[in-house]
């Protein structure tokens, strides 16, 4: 009986071994599957080398952005600051050279009531012909006064420049303008008056080489109005100006009539 039982157990074990082997293989396959899931393909962890290095063309600016040589602006500045000879544009101011007598009419303005008074002016070249200087004698509110004008050419603005200074104010006024035609020079300036910006226009018109009319207008009232008008004639045989010397203050002119 014991022998038969041993034979039966042996047979059962013999039949069960393939099943156990199959079970062990399935468990091993299941154990290897998670490892395959936790390790992604090598291609996903290593990006292509081309993405790490941008194209060389993006790091080098185009040759067109290279600035011009530094010596070019220096040459332009040198030519502008040291022209060597007076510019041709100044020749148009030659018509003013000499001595003049005039009658100045002042219209009613903040500077005084309407009045007419005599005036004188003389012009001559200065600073090696780079500027024209004018000495002026006139009356303001019945009192003698004098002033000086310096004329030149601004090559940057391509305009004539006039700097006016007088004995009435510590300020100087700078005008810019051009010739409206061959015989008329028009200049403008802007200044502050009573806290308001005022534009002033000055016009020199030469009816012939020996006569001129000068008018001054401003927009203090909101529109351009004539402030002053001066009509001058070239002095015959008058002494030439000494613009390089000191300005001489004119003697007071008496307005009393002889009895």
XYZ file of N, CA and C in Angstrom:
777
model
N 0.844 -1.213 0.000
C 0.000 0.000 0.000
C 0.865 1.244 0.000
N 1.837 1.296 0.852
C 2.771 2.412 0.911
C 3.503 2.559 -0.409
N 3.861 1.518 -1.061
C 4.565 1.575 -2.337
C 3.696 2.172 -3.408
N 2.393 1.747 -3.383
C 1.479 2.334 -4.393
C 1.302 3.827 -4.182
N 1.189 4.212 -2.898
C 1.020 5.666 -2.607
C 2.216 6.452 -3.100
N 3.423 5.927 -2.919
C 4.632 6.611 -3.385
C 4.633 6.757 -4.893
N 4.173 5.709 -5.560
C 4.128 5.782 -7.029
C 3.153 6.850 -7.481
N 1.999 6.933 -6.814
C 0.976 7.935 -7.195
C 1.505 9.348 -6.969
N 2.162 9.583 -5.831
C 2.713 10.919 -5.532
C 3.793 11.308 -6.541
N 4.608 10.346 -6.892
C 5.657 10.611 -7.861
C 5.072 11.010 -9.215
N 3.999 10.268 -9.596
C 3.350 10.610 -10.874
C 2.751 11.992 -10.832
N 2.132 12.324 -9.692
C 1.514 13.659 -9.576
C 2.570 14.751 -9.656
N 3.668 14.536 -8.969
C 4.752 15.531 -9.031
C 5.284 15.674 -10.461
N 5.395 14.568 -11.145
C 5.899 14.593 -12.519
C 4.988 15.396 -13.422
N 3.677 15.243 -13.187
C 2.723 16.002 -14.003
C 2.682 17.470 -13.613
N 2.977 17.797 -12.365
C 2.873 19.195 -11.899
C 4.087 20.029 -12.267
N 5.218 19.432 -12.543
C 6.438 20.197 -12.837
C 6.285 21.109 -14.069
N 5.728 20.662 -15.181
C 5.565 21.577 -16.322
C 4.697 22.798 -16.012
N 3.647 22.522 -15.209
C 2.758 23.623 -14.847
C 3.496 24.658 -14.032
N 4.297 24.187 -13.042
C 5.074 25.122 -12.209
C 6.081 25.898 -13.048
N 6.682 25.182 -14.004
C 7.658 25.859 -14.856
C 7.017 26.959 -15.692
N 5.819 26.611 -16.188
C 5.087 27.620 -16.977
C 4.729 28.813 -16.110
N 4.287 28.543 -14.857
C 3.921 29.642 -13.938
C 5.116 30.510 -13.619
N 6.299 29.848 -13.401
C 7.489 30.646 -13.093
C 7.871 31.547 -14.273
N 7.734 31.012 -15.495
C 8.065 31.834 -16.671
C 7.149 33.032 -16.802
N 5.831 32.822 -16.520
C 4.888 33.947 -16.635
C 5.184 35.008 -15.594
N 5.537 34.560 -14.358
C 5.880 35.534 -13.322
C 7.135 36.303 -13.693
N 8.099 35.635 -14.300
C 9.331 36.324 -14.709
C 9.067 37.346 -15.797
N 8.170 36.993 -16.726
C 7.831 37.940 -17.802
C 7.143 39.164 -17.254
N 6.213 38.915 -16.224
C 5.519 40.050 -15.621
C 6.494 40.929 -14.854
N 7.503 40.326 -14.200
C 8.480 41.115 -13.446
C 9.359 41.948 -14.362
N 9.633 41.461 -15.600
C 10.466 42.220 -16.524
C 9.712 43.351 -17.217
N 8.392 43.250 -17.304
C 7.595 44.271 -17.998
C 7.700 45.646 -17.350
N 7.572 45.796 -15.997
C 7.698 47.137 -15.402
C 9.055 47.767 -15.676
N 10.152 46.965 -15.749
C 11.461 47.534 -16.029
C 11.488 48.175 -17.412
N 10.813 47.534 -18.347
C 10.773 48.108 -19.686
C 10.015 49.415 -19.708
N 8.982 49.578 -18.813
C 8.196 50.801 -18.776
C 8.941 51.933 -18.093
N 9.776 51.619 -17.104
C 10.482 52.666 -16.360
C 11.706 53.169 -17.086
N 12.143 52.537 -18.129
C 13.297 52.987 -18.891
C 12.844 53.448 -20.279
N 12.695 54.760 -20.469
C 12.261 55.259 -21.788
C 13.346 55.047 -22.817
N 12.994 55.109 -24.045
C 13.985 54.917 -25.114
C 15.108 55.949 -25.010
N 16.277 55.499 -25.373
C 17.440 56.382 -25.281
C 17.282 57.625 -26.158
N 16.520 57.550 -27.220
C 16.343 58.701 -28.113
C 15.619 59.838 -27.441
N 14.771 59.562 -26.409
C 14.025 60.623 -25.738
C 14.875 61.382 -24.747
N 15.897 60.794 -24.193
C 16.741 61.470 -23.200
C 17.891 62.221 -23.832
N 18.195 62.047 -25.068
C 19.302 62.727 -25.733
C 18.759 63.488 -26.947
N 18.579 64.830 -26.820
C 18.057 65.610 -27.958
C 19.065 65.645 -29.091
N 18.619 65.908 -30.264
C 19.530 65.965 -31.418
C 20.591 67.045 -31.224
N 21.799 66.808 -31.584
C 22.868 67.808 -31.402
C 22.584 69.125 -32.123
N 21.835 69.103 -33.205
C 21.590 70.335 -33.974
C 20.803 71.353 -33.179
N 19.967 70.942 -32.184
C 19.163 71.877 -31.417
C 19.989 72.598 -30.369
N 21.089 72.052 -29.937
C 21.908 72.673 -28.895
C 22.790 73.778 -29.449
N 23.070 73.836 -30.738
C 23.943 74.837 -31.338
C 23.164 75.616 -32.403
N 22.840 76.932 -32.147
C 22.119 77.723 -33.163
C 23.000 77.981 -34.369
N 22.412 78.286 -35.491
C 23.201 78.541 -36.701
C 24.160 79.703 -36.498
N 25.318 79.622 -37.082
C 26.347 80.655 -36.923
C 25.887 81.991 -37.495
N 24.990 81.974 -38.472
C 24.548 83.225 -39.102
C 23.791 84.108 -38.129
N 23.165 83.554 -37.073
C 22.393 84.345 -36.136
C 23.276 85.094 -35.148
N 24.484 84.651 -34.914
C 25.371 85.292 -33.937
C 26.269 86.343 -34.562
N 26.343 86.449 -35.869
C 27.214 87.415 -36.546
C 26.362 88.463 -37.257
N 26.470 89.781 -36.864
C 25.665 90.807 -37.533
C 26.086 90.978 -38.976
N 25.182 91.427 -39.808
C 25.527 91.626 -41.219
C 26.576 92.721 -41.378
N 27.435 92.614 -42.360
C 28.495 93.626 -42.549
C 27.958 95.023 -42.796
N 26.703 95.166 -43.234
C 26.167 96.496 -43.562
C 26.048 97.393 -42.350
N 25.990 96.850 -41.116
C 25.828 97.657 -39.917
C 27.137 98.264 -39.446
N 28.239 98.016 -40.115
C 29.530 98.565 -39.700
C 29.519 100.084 -39.838
N 29.841 100.875 -38.756
C 29.809 102.340 -38.843
C 30.882 102.866 -39.784
N 30.670 104.064 -40.329
C 31.667 104.641 -41.225
C 32.938 104.993 -40.471
N 34.032 105.205 -41.160
C 35.286 105.559 -40.484
C 35.147 106.818 -39.651
N 35.838 106.886 -38.520
C 35.706 108.002 -37.581
C 36.220 109.309 -38.161
N 37.127 109.266 -39.136
C 37.703 110.497 -39.636
C 36.754 111.279 -40.533
N 35.689 110.664 -41.065
C 34.774 111.399 -41.948
C 34.062 112.543 -41.225
N 33.371 112.293 -40.052
C 32.737 113.418 -39.347
C 33.734 114.491 -38.958
N 34.951 114.097 -38.579
C 35.954 115.087 -38.197
C 36.273 116.021 -39.357
N 36.346 115.473 -40.576
C 36.616 116.309 -41.737
C 35.464 117.270 -41.995
N 34.231 116.795 -41.809
C 33.080 117.661 -42.031
C 33.073 118.812 -41.038
N 33.377 118.531 -39.765
C 33.403 119.582 -38.747
C 34.503 120.581 -39.049
N 35.662 120.093 -39.481
C 36.762 120.987 -39.797
C 36.415 121.906 -40.957
N 35.759 121.377 -41.968
C 35.363 122.193 -43.108
C 34.341 123.241 -42.710
N 33.453 122.882 -41.756
C 32.418 123.814 -41.343
C 32.994 124.918 -40.466
N 33.895 124.565 -39.525
C 34.421 125.534 -38.580
C 35.531 126.409 -39.181
N 36.247 125.914 -40.183
C 37.362 126.651 -40.753
C 37.212 126.731 -42.273
N 36.245 127.520 -42.762
C 36.048 127.593 -44.212
C 37.199 128.279 -44.935
N 37.981 129.097 -44.196
C 39.129 129.747 -44.827
C 38.815 131.107 -45.409
N 37.714 131.224 -46.119
C 37.318 132.500 -46.730
C 35.841 132.739 -46.416
N 35.411 134.007 -46.428
C 33.985 134.284 -46.182
C 33.105 133.576 -47.209
N 31.962 133.042 -46.790
C 31.077 132.357 -47.741
C 30.493 133.327 -48.753
N 30.149 132.795 -49.903
C 29.630 133.634 -50.984
C 28.322 134.320 -50.598
N 27.559 133.704 -49.684
C 26.256 134.274 -49.297
C 26.396 135.662 -48.672
N 27.546 135.933 -48.025
C 27.729 137.221 -47.364
C 27.823 138.382 -48.350
N 28.129 138.088 -49.608
C 28.257 139.161 -50.592
C 26.958 139.949 -50.750
N 25.827 139.295 -50.475
C 24.538 139.989 -50.603
C 24.382 141.102 -49.576
N 25.131 141.013 -48.472
C 25.029 142.037 -47.430
C 25.875 143.270 -47.755
N 26.639 143.225 -48.831
C 27.503 144.354 -49.190
C 26.708 145.624 -49.457
N 25.451 145.492 -49.830
C 24.628 146.659 -50.119
C 24.445 147.527 -48.878
N 24.639 146.969 -47.684
C 24.448 147.727 -46.454
C 25.702 148.505 -46.054
N 26.851 148.183 -46.606
C 28.114 148.804 -46.205
C 28.074 150.312 -46.462
N 28.534 151.082 -45.452
C 28.561 152.536 -45.581
C 27.794 153.215 -44.471
N 27.557 154.518 -44.628
C 26.859 155.325 -43.616
C 25.472 155.705 -44.127
N 24.521 155.733 -43.191
C 23.126 155.981 -43.534
C 22.495 156.966 -42.552
N 21.574 157.770 -43.065
C 20.718 158.597 -42.219
C 19.280 158.168 -42.474
N 18.476 158.197 -41.405
C 17.123 157.653 -41.543
C 16.146 158.389 -40.636
N 14.881 158.132 -40.877
C 13.793 158.617 -40.040
C 13.051 157.397 -39.515
N 12.979 157.275 -38.197
C 12.375 156.095 -37.572
C 11.018 156.466 -36.990
N 9.985 155.727 -37.401
C 8.627 155.973 -36.888
C 8.241 154.811 -35.986
N 8.007 155.125 -34.708
C 7.601 154.119 -33.731
C 6.090 154.194 -33.541
N 5.400 153.092 -33.815
C 3.959 153.048 -33.625
C 3.644 152.807 -32.156
N 2.423 153.054 -31.758
C 2.040 152.886 -30.359
C 2.301 151.435 -29.928
N 3.025 151.279 -28.830
C 3.422 149.956 -28.365
C 3.722 150.026 -26.880
N 4.018 148.868 -26.227
C 4.394 148.903 -24.810
C 5.642 149.727 -24.543
N 6.445 150.016 -25.595
C 7.683 150.777 -25.410
C 7.450 152.281 -25.441
N 6.251 152.731 -25.782
C 5.993 154.164 -25.806
C 4.954 154.537 -26.845
N 4.533 155.789 -26.838
C 3.516 156.239 -27.791
C 4.108 156.410 -29.182
N 3.221 156.628 -30.140
C 3.644 156.800 -31.522
C 4.487 158.064 -31.649
N 5.623 157.939 -32.340
C 6.533 159.079 -32.476
C 7.472 158.840 -33.641
N 8.028 159.939 -34.169
C 9.005 159.887 -35.251
C 10.274 160.591 -34.801
N 11.418 159.985 -35.080
C 12.691 160.561 -34.639
C 13.774 160.212 -35.650
N 14.872 160.999 -35.681
C 15.970 160.708 -36.611
C 16.833 159.552 -36.091
N 17.523 158.900 -37.000
C 18.435 157.820 -36.623
C 19.587 157.771 -37.619
N 20.673 157.152 -37.199
C 21.845 156.978 -38.043
C 22.362 155.564 -37.901
N 23.050 155.101 -38.947
C 23.651 153.769 -38.906
C 24.860 153.744 -39.828
N 25.837 152.935 -39.483
C 27.010 152.740 -40.336
C 27.410 151.270 -40.274
N 27.787 150.717 -41.420
C 28.101 149.287 -41.525
C 29.476 149.103 -42.163
N 30.221 148.102 -41.668
C 31.504 147.764 -42.258
C 31.838 146.311 -41.926
N 32.745 145.717 -42.725
C 33.138 144.328 -42.506
C 34.065 144.228 -41.298
N 33.986 143.079 -40.596
C 34.821 142.823 -39.420
C 35.205 141.345 -39.395
N 36.192 141.006 -38.562
C 36.642 139.616 -38.391
C 37.009 138.984 -39.736
N 37.902 139.678 -40.460
C 38.393 139.180 -41.754
C 37.267 138.943 -42.757
N 36.244 139.778 -42.669
C 35.144 139.675 -43.614
C 34.130 138.594 -43.296
N 34.266 137.920 -42.141
C 33.321 136.870 -41.766
C 32.004 137.440 -41.238
N 32.007 138.698 -40.833
C 30.805 139.337 -40.294
C 30.728 140.778 -40.775
N 29.497 141.284 -40.810
C 29.237 142.690 -41.064
C 28.730 143.290 -39.760
N 29.362 144.390 -39.325
C 28.946 145.026 -38.070
C 28.297 146.370 -38.358
N 27.233 146.641 -37.591
C 26.541 147.914 -37.733
C 26.485 148.660 -36.414
N 26.772 149.963 -36.453
C 26.622 150.843 -35.299
C 25.396 151.718 -35.526
N 24.524 151.800 -34.521
C 23.229 152.454 -34.693
C 23.014 153.514 -33.618
N 22.491 154.668 -34.029
C 22.122 155.754 -33.124
C 20.670 156.110 -33.397
N 19.865 156.170 -32.339
C 18.437 156.432 -32.507
C 17.882 156.979 -31.200
N 16.602 157.267 -31.191
C 15.927 157.745 -29.994
C 14.829 156.771 -29.606
N 14.660 156.583 -28.310
C 13.616 155.706 -27.786
C 12.926 156.418 -26.632
N 11.616 156.644 -26.787
C 10.818 157.371 -25.802
C 11.428 158.747 -25.516
N 11.910 159.365 -26.598
C 12.438 160.718 -26.479
C 13.857 160.800 -25.967
N 14.498 159.676 -25.694
C 15.856 159.691 -25.161
C 16.819 159.066 -26.167
N 18.041 159.619 -26.271
C 19.014 159.045 -27.213
C 19.451 157.654 -26.771
N 19.655 156.774 -27.736
C 20.081 155.407 -27.449
C 20.970 154.927 -28.586
N 21.678 153.866 -28.361
C 22.547 153.319 -29.399
C 22.588 151.805 -29.284
N 22.925 151.166 -30.400
C 22.957 149.710 -30.442
C 23.980 149.218 -31.441
N 24.125 147.920 -31.494
C 25.086 147.299 -32.422
C 24.465 146.043 -33.012
N 24.703 145.835 -34.295
C 24.230 144.629 -34.975
C 25.423 143.881 -35.560
N 25.386 142.574 -35.487
C 26.423 141.719 -36.063
C 25.741 140.741 -37.004
N 26.149 140.759 -38.259
C 25.519 139.969 -39.300
C 26.461 138.861 -39.751
N 25.903 137.682 -40.048
C 26.712 136.568 -40.519
C 25.866 135.546 -41.252
N 26.468 134.390 -41.485
C 25.818 133.303 -42.232
C 25.981 132.012 -41.445
N 24.868 131.311 -41.194
C 24.889 130.037 -40.478
C 24.885 128.911 -41.511
N 26.012 128.189 -41.683
C 26.058 127.144 -42.713
C 25.197 125.937 -42.395
N 24.919 125.688 -41.110
C 24.071 124.554 -40.752
C 22.606 124.825 -41.094
N 22.130 126.004 -40.721
C 20.735 126.353 -40.986
C 20.528 126.900 -42.391
N 21.647 127.232 -43.078
C 21.559 127.840 -44.401
C 20.705 129.102 -44.342
N 20.989 129.933 -43.320
C 20.249 131.172 -43.126
C 21.202 132.276 -42.669
N 20.781 133.518 -42.912
C 21.514 134.662 -42.391
C 21.206 134.801 -40.900
N 22.183 135.332 -40.178
C 22.041 135.493 -38.729
C 22.321 136.943 -38.358
N 21.470 137.499 -37.500
C 21.646 138.855 -36.996
C 21.575 138.819 -35.475
N 22.600 139.353 -34.829
C 22.620 139.482 -33.368
C 22.512 140.967 -33.039
N 21.458 141.326 -32.302
C 21.212 142.741 -31.971
C 21.410 142.954 -30.472
N 22.205 143.967 -30.126
C 22.417 144.374 -28.735
C 22.287 145.886 -28.659
N 21.737 146.389 -27.545
C 21.598 147.839 -27.415
C 21.753 148.261 -25.952
N 21.664 149.573 -25.732
C 21.864 150.139 -24.403
C 20.595 150.118 -23.556
N 19.515 149.547 -24.066
C 18.260 149.507 -23.312
C 18.089 148.217 -22.518
N 18.749 147.149 -22.949
C 18.520 145.843 -22.335
C 19.830 145.059 -22.248
N 20.003 144.251 -21.179
C 21.197 143.399 -21.095
C 21.105 142.163 -21.983
N 19.947 141.931 -22.567
C 19.754 140.753 -23.425
C 20.106 141.088 -24.879
N 20.527 140.076 -25.603
C 20.745 140.197 -27.043
C 19.700 139.361 -27.766
N 19.328 139.794 -28.952
C 18.316 139.107 -29.735
C 18.965 138.525 -30.989
N 18.660 137.258 -31.279
C 19.246 136.563 -32.420
C 18.145 136.305 -33.453
N 18.328 136.840 -34.644
C 17.372 136.684 -35.736
C 17.967 135.746 -36.791
N 17.082 134.997 -37.455
C 17.477 134.134 -38.571
C 16.540 134.390 -39.741
N 17.074 134.341 -40.941
C 16.201 134.529 -42.095
C 16.935 134.398 -43.411
N 16.216 134.664 -44.494
C 16.748 134.556 -45.849
C 16.202 135.709 -46.697
N 16.736 135.825 -47.901
C 16.251 136.831 -48.836
C 14.974 136.313 -49.498
N 13.886 137.055 -49.321
C 12.633 136.692 -49.986
C 12.751 136.913 -51.488
N 13.534 137.917 -51.868
C 13.898 138.155 -53.267
C 15.271 138.825 -53.254
N 15.730 139.281 -54.408
C 17.091 139.832 -54.491
C 17.288 141.057 -53.613
N 16.233 141.790 -53.291
C 16.372 143.065 -52.577
C 15.704 143.078 -51.202
N 15.170 141.956 -50.733
C 14.434 141.945 -49.468
C 14.916 140.812 -48.580
N 15.403 141.175 -47.393
C 15.870 140.205 -46.407
C 14.864 140.158 -45.258
N 14.362 138.961 -44.942
C 13.358 138.782 -43.897
C 13.936 137.884 -42.808
N 13.881 138.363 -41.554
C 14.436 137.607 -40.430
C 13.407 137.510 -39.310
N 13.546 136.458 -38.471
C 12.614 136.224 -37.370
C 13.389 135.917 -36.085
N 12.760 136.229 -34.960
C 13.257 135.804 -33.648
C 12.055 135.589 -32.735
N 12.283 134.871 -31.638
C 11.237 134.631 -30.633
C 11.813 134.932 -29.257
N 11.064 135.659 -28.441
C 11.523 136.016 -27.098
C 10.316 136.055 -26.167
N 10.597 136.182 -24.866
C 9.527 136.225 -23.863
C 9.244 137.676 -23.486
N 7.950 138.034 -23.451
C 7.520 139.358 -23.015
C 6.286 139.208 -22.133
N 6.410 139.636 -20.875
C 5.319 139.515 -19.910
C 4.842 138.077 -19.794
N 5.817 137.137 -19.783
C 5.499 135.719 -19.627
C 4.910 135.056 -20.852
N 4.961 135.740 -21.986
C 4.378 135.198 -23.216
C 5.440 135.143 -24.309
N 5.440 134.048 -25.074
C 6.371 133.918 -26.199
C 5.900 134.810 -27.346
N 6.787 135.692 -27.796
C 6.459 136.644 -28.860
C 7.381 136.393 -30.050
N 6.801 136.311 -31.236
C 7.571 136.173 -32.471
C 7.682 137.539 -33.132
N 8.901 137.910 -33.497
C 9.148 139.212 -34.112
C 9.709 139.009 -35.516
N 9.273 139.835 -36.412
C 9.697 139.771 -37.816
C 10.367 141.082 -38.196
N 11.543 140.992 -38.791
C 12.272 142.171 -39.255
C 12.494 142.052 -40.766
N 12.154 143.114 -41.497
C 12.269 143.103 -42.954
C 13.115 144.276 -43.414
N 14.176 143.992 -44.194
C 14.997 145.012 -44.837
C 14.708 144.951 -46.336
N 14.181 146.031 -46.865
C 13.879 146.102 -48.297
C 14.649 147.272 -48.903
N 15.422 146.998 -49.974
C 16.209 148.020 -50.658
C 15.529 148.351 -51.981
N 14.928 149.539 -52.033
C 14.284 149.967 -53.277
C 15.327 150.268 -54.342
N 16.521 150.707 -53.905
C 17.684 150.867 -54.787
C 18.914 150.806 -53.882
N 20.128 150.780 -54.446
C 21.325 150.627 -53.609
C 21.533 151.735 -52.592
N 20.841 152.885 -52.729
C 21.051 154.005 -51.824
C 19.840 154.300 -50.944
N 18.882 153.380 -50.867
C 17.700 153.612 -50.041
C 17.160 152.282 -49.519
N 16.654 152.313 -48.309
C 16.089 151.090 -47.717
C 14.892 151.446 -46.838
N 14.058 150.451 -46.583
C 12.965 150.548 -45.622
C 13.059 149.337 -44.712
N 13.089 149.586 -43.417
C 13.166 148.504 -42.437
C 11.913 148.547 -41.555
N 11.228 147.420 -41.442
C 10.037 147.340 -40.598
C 10.204 146.216 -39.572
N 9.621 146.429 -38.410
C 9.609 145.422 -37.347
C 8.161 145.165 -36.956
N 7.776 143.886 -36.963
C 6.434 143.473 -36.550
C 6.547 142.409 -35.462
N 5.501 142.300 -34.623
C 5.435 141.180 -33.687
C 3.985 140.774 -33.475
N 3.805 139.613 -32.823
C 2.445 139.076 -32.611
C 2.045 139.138 -31.147
N 2.466 140.188 -30.433
C 2.130 140.335 -29.024
C 0.622 140.364 -28.806
N -0.132 140.934 -29.736
C -1.586 141.045 -29.595
C -2.319 139.822 -30.137
N -1.581 138.826 -30.626
C -2.222 137.635 -31.181
C -2.113 137.559 -32.683
N -1.763 138.666 -33.327
C -1.529 138.678 -34.764
C -0.414 139.678 -35.078
N 0.235 139.497 -36.218
C 1.349 140.344 -36.574
C 0.889 141.794 -36.790
N 1.542 142.719 -36.071
C 1.270 144.135 -36.234
C 2.593 144.878 -36.326
N 2.597 145.961 -37.093
C 3.808 146.744 -37.277
C 4.128 147.524 -36.014
N 5.354 147.352 -35.529
C 5.811 148.045 -34.324
C 6.615 149.286 -34.677
N 7.435 149.173 -35.723
C 8.310 150.286 -36.085
C 8.641 150.230 -37.570
N 8.852 151.411 -38.160
C 9.270 151.503 -39.556
C 10.360 152.555 -39.674
N 11.410 152.209 -40.400
C 12.528 153.135 -40.586
C 12.846 153.234 -42.062
N 13.003 154.462 -42.547
C 13.355 154.707 -43.949
C 14.687 155.442 -43.972
N 15.649 154.863 -44.694
C 16.990 155.423 -44.701
C 17.508 155.728 -46.073
N 18.474 156.658 -46.117
C 19.148 157.040 -47.342
C 20.656 156.983 -47.084
N 21.402 156.600 -48.113
C 22.843 156.548 -47.965
C 23.390 157.967 -47.834
N 24.257 158.178 -46.822
C 24.836 159.496 -46.589
C 25.875 159.794 -47.661
N 25.752 160.928 -48.279
C 26.684 161.324 -49.334
C 27.931 161.934 -48.712
N 29.066 161.358 -49.005
C 30.315 161.898 -48.497
C 30.492 161.730 -47.008
N 29.698 160.867 -46.401
C 29.807 160.657 -44.966
C 31.054 159.863 -44.625
N 31.504 160.010 -43.385
C 32.693 159.283 -42.932
C 32.383 157.797 -42.854
N 33.369 156.981 -43.168
C 33.194 155.537 -43.085
C 33.114 155.099 -41.634
N 32.430 153.966 -41.432
C 32.261 153.473 -40.076
C 33.565 152.973 -39.494
N 33.675 153.057 -38.170
C 34.818 152.491 -37.447
C 34.300 151.416 -36.523
N 33.695 150.372 -37.129
C 33.003 149.358 -36.336
C 33.927 148.563 -35.437
N 35.238 148.574 -35.737
C 36.153 147.813 -34.898
C 36.523 148.583 -33.630
N 36.226 149.849 -33.587
C 36.545 150.625 -32.404
C 35.404 150.644 -31.426
N 35.558 151.460 -30.378
C 34.521 151.540 -29.345
C 33.354 152.367 -29.869
N 32.162 151.991 -29.424
C 30.966 152.728 -29.800
C 30.925 154.052 -29.040
N 30.724 155.132 -29.762
C 30.617 156.432 -29.117
C 29.160 156.762 -28.865
N 28.866 157.148 -27.646
C 27.499 157.480 -27.283
C 27.137 158.824 -27.907
N 25.991 158.899 -28.615
C 25.639 160.153 -29.283
C 25.281 161.233 -28.286
N 25.512 162.473 -28.681
C 25.139 163.598 -27.826
C 23.634 163.749 -27.824
N 23.106 164.270 -26.712
C 21.659 164.439 -26.577
C 21.171 165.464 -27.585
N 20.044 165.161 -28.187
C 19.457 166.083 -29.179
C 18.333 166.876 -28.532
N 18.411 168.164 -28.596
C 17.387 169.013 -27.983
C 16.148 169.041 -28.856
N 15.003 168.922 -28.209
C 13.724 168.954 -28.943
C 13.026 170.298 -28.800
N 13.647 171.269 -28.092
C 13.031 172.561 -27.901
C 13.218 173.427 -29.148
N 12.216 174.161 -29.444
C 12.271 175.067 -30.577
C 12.930 176.374 -30.136
N 13.688 176.938 -31.030
C 14.360 178.218 -30.704
C 13.349 179.327 -30.673
N 13.459 180.238 -29.672
C 12.499 181.285 -29.504
C 12.836 182.521 -30.323
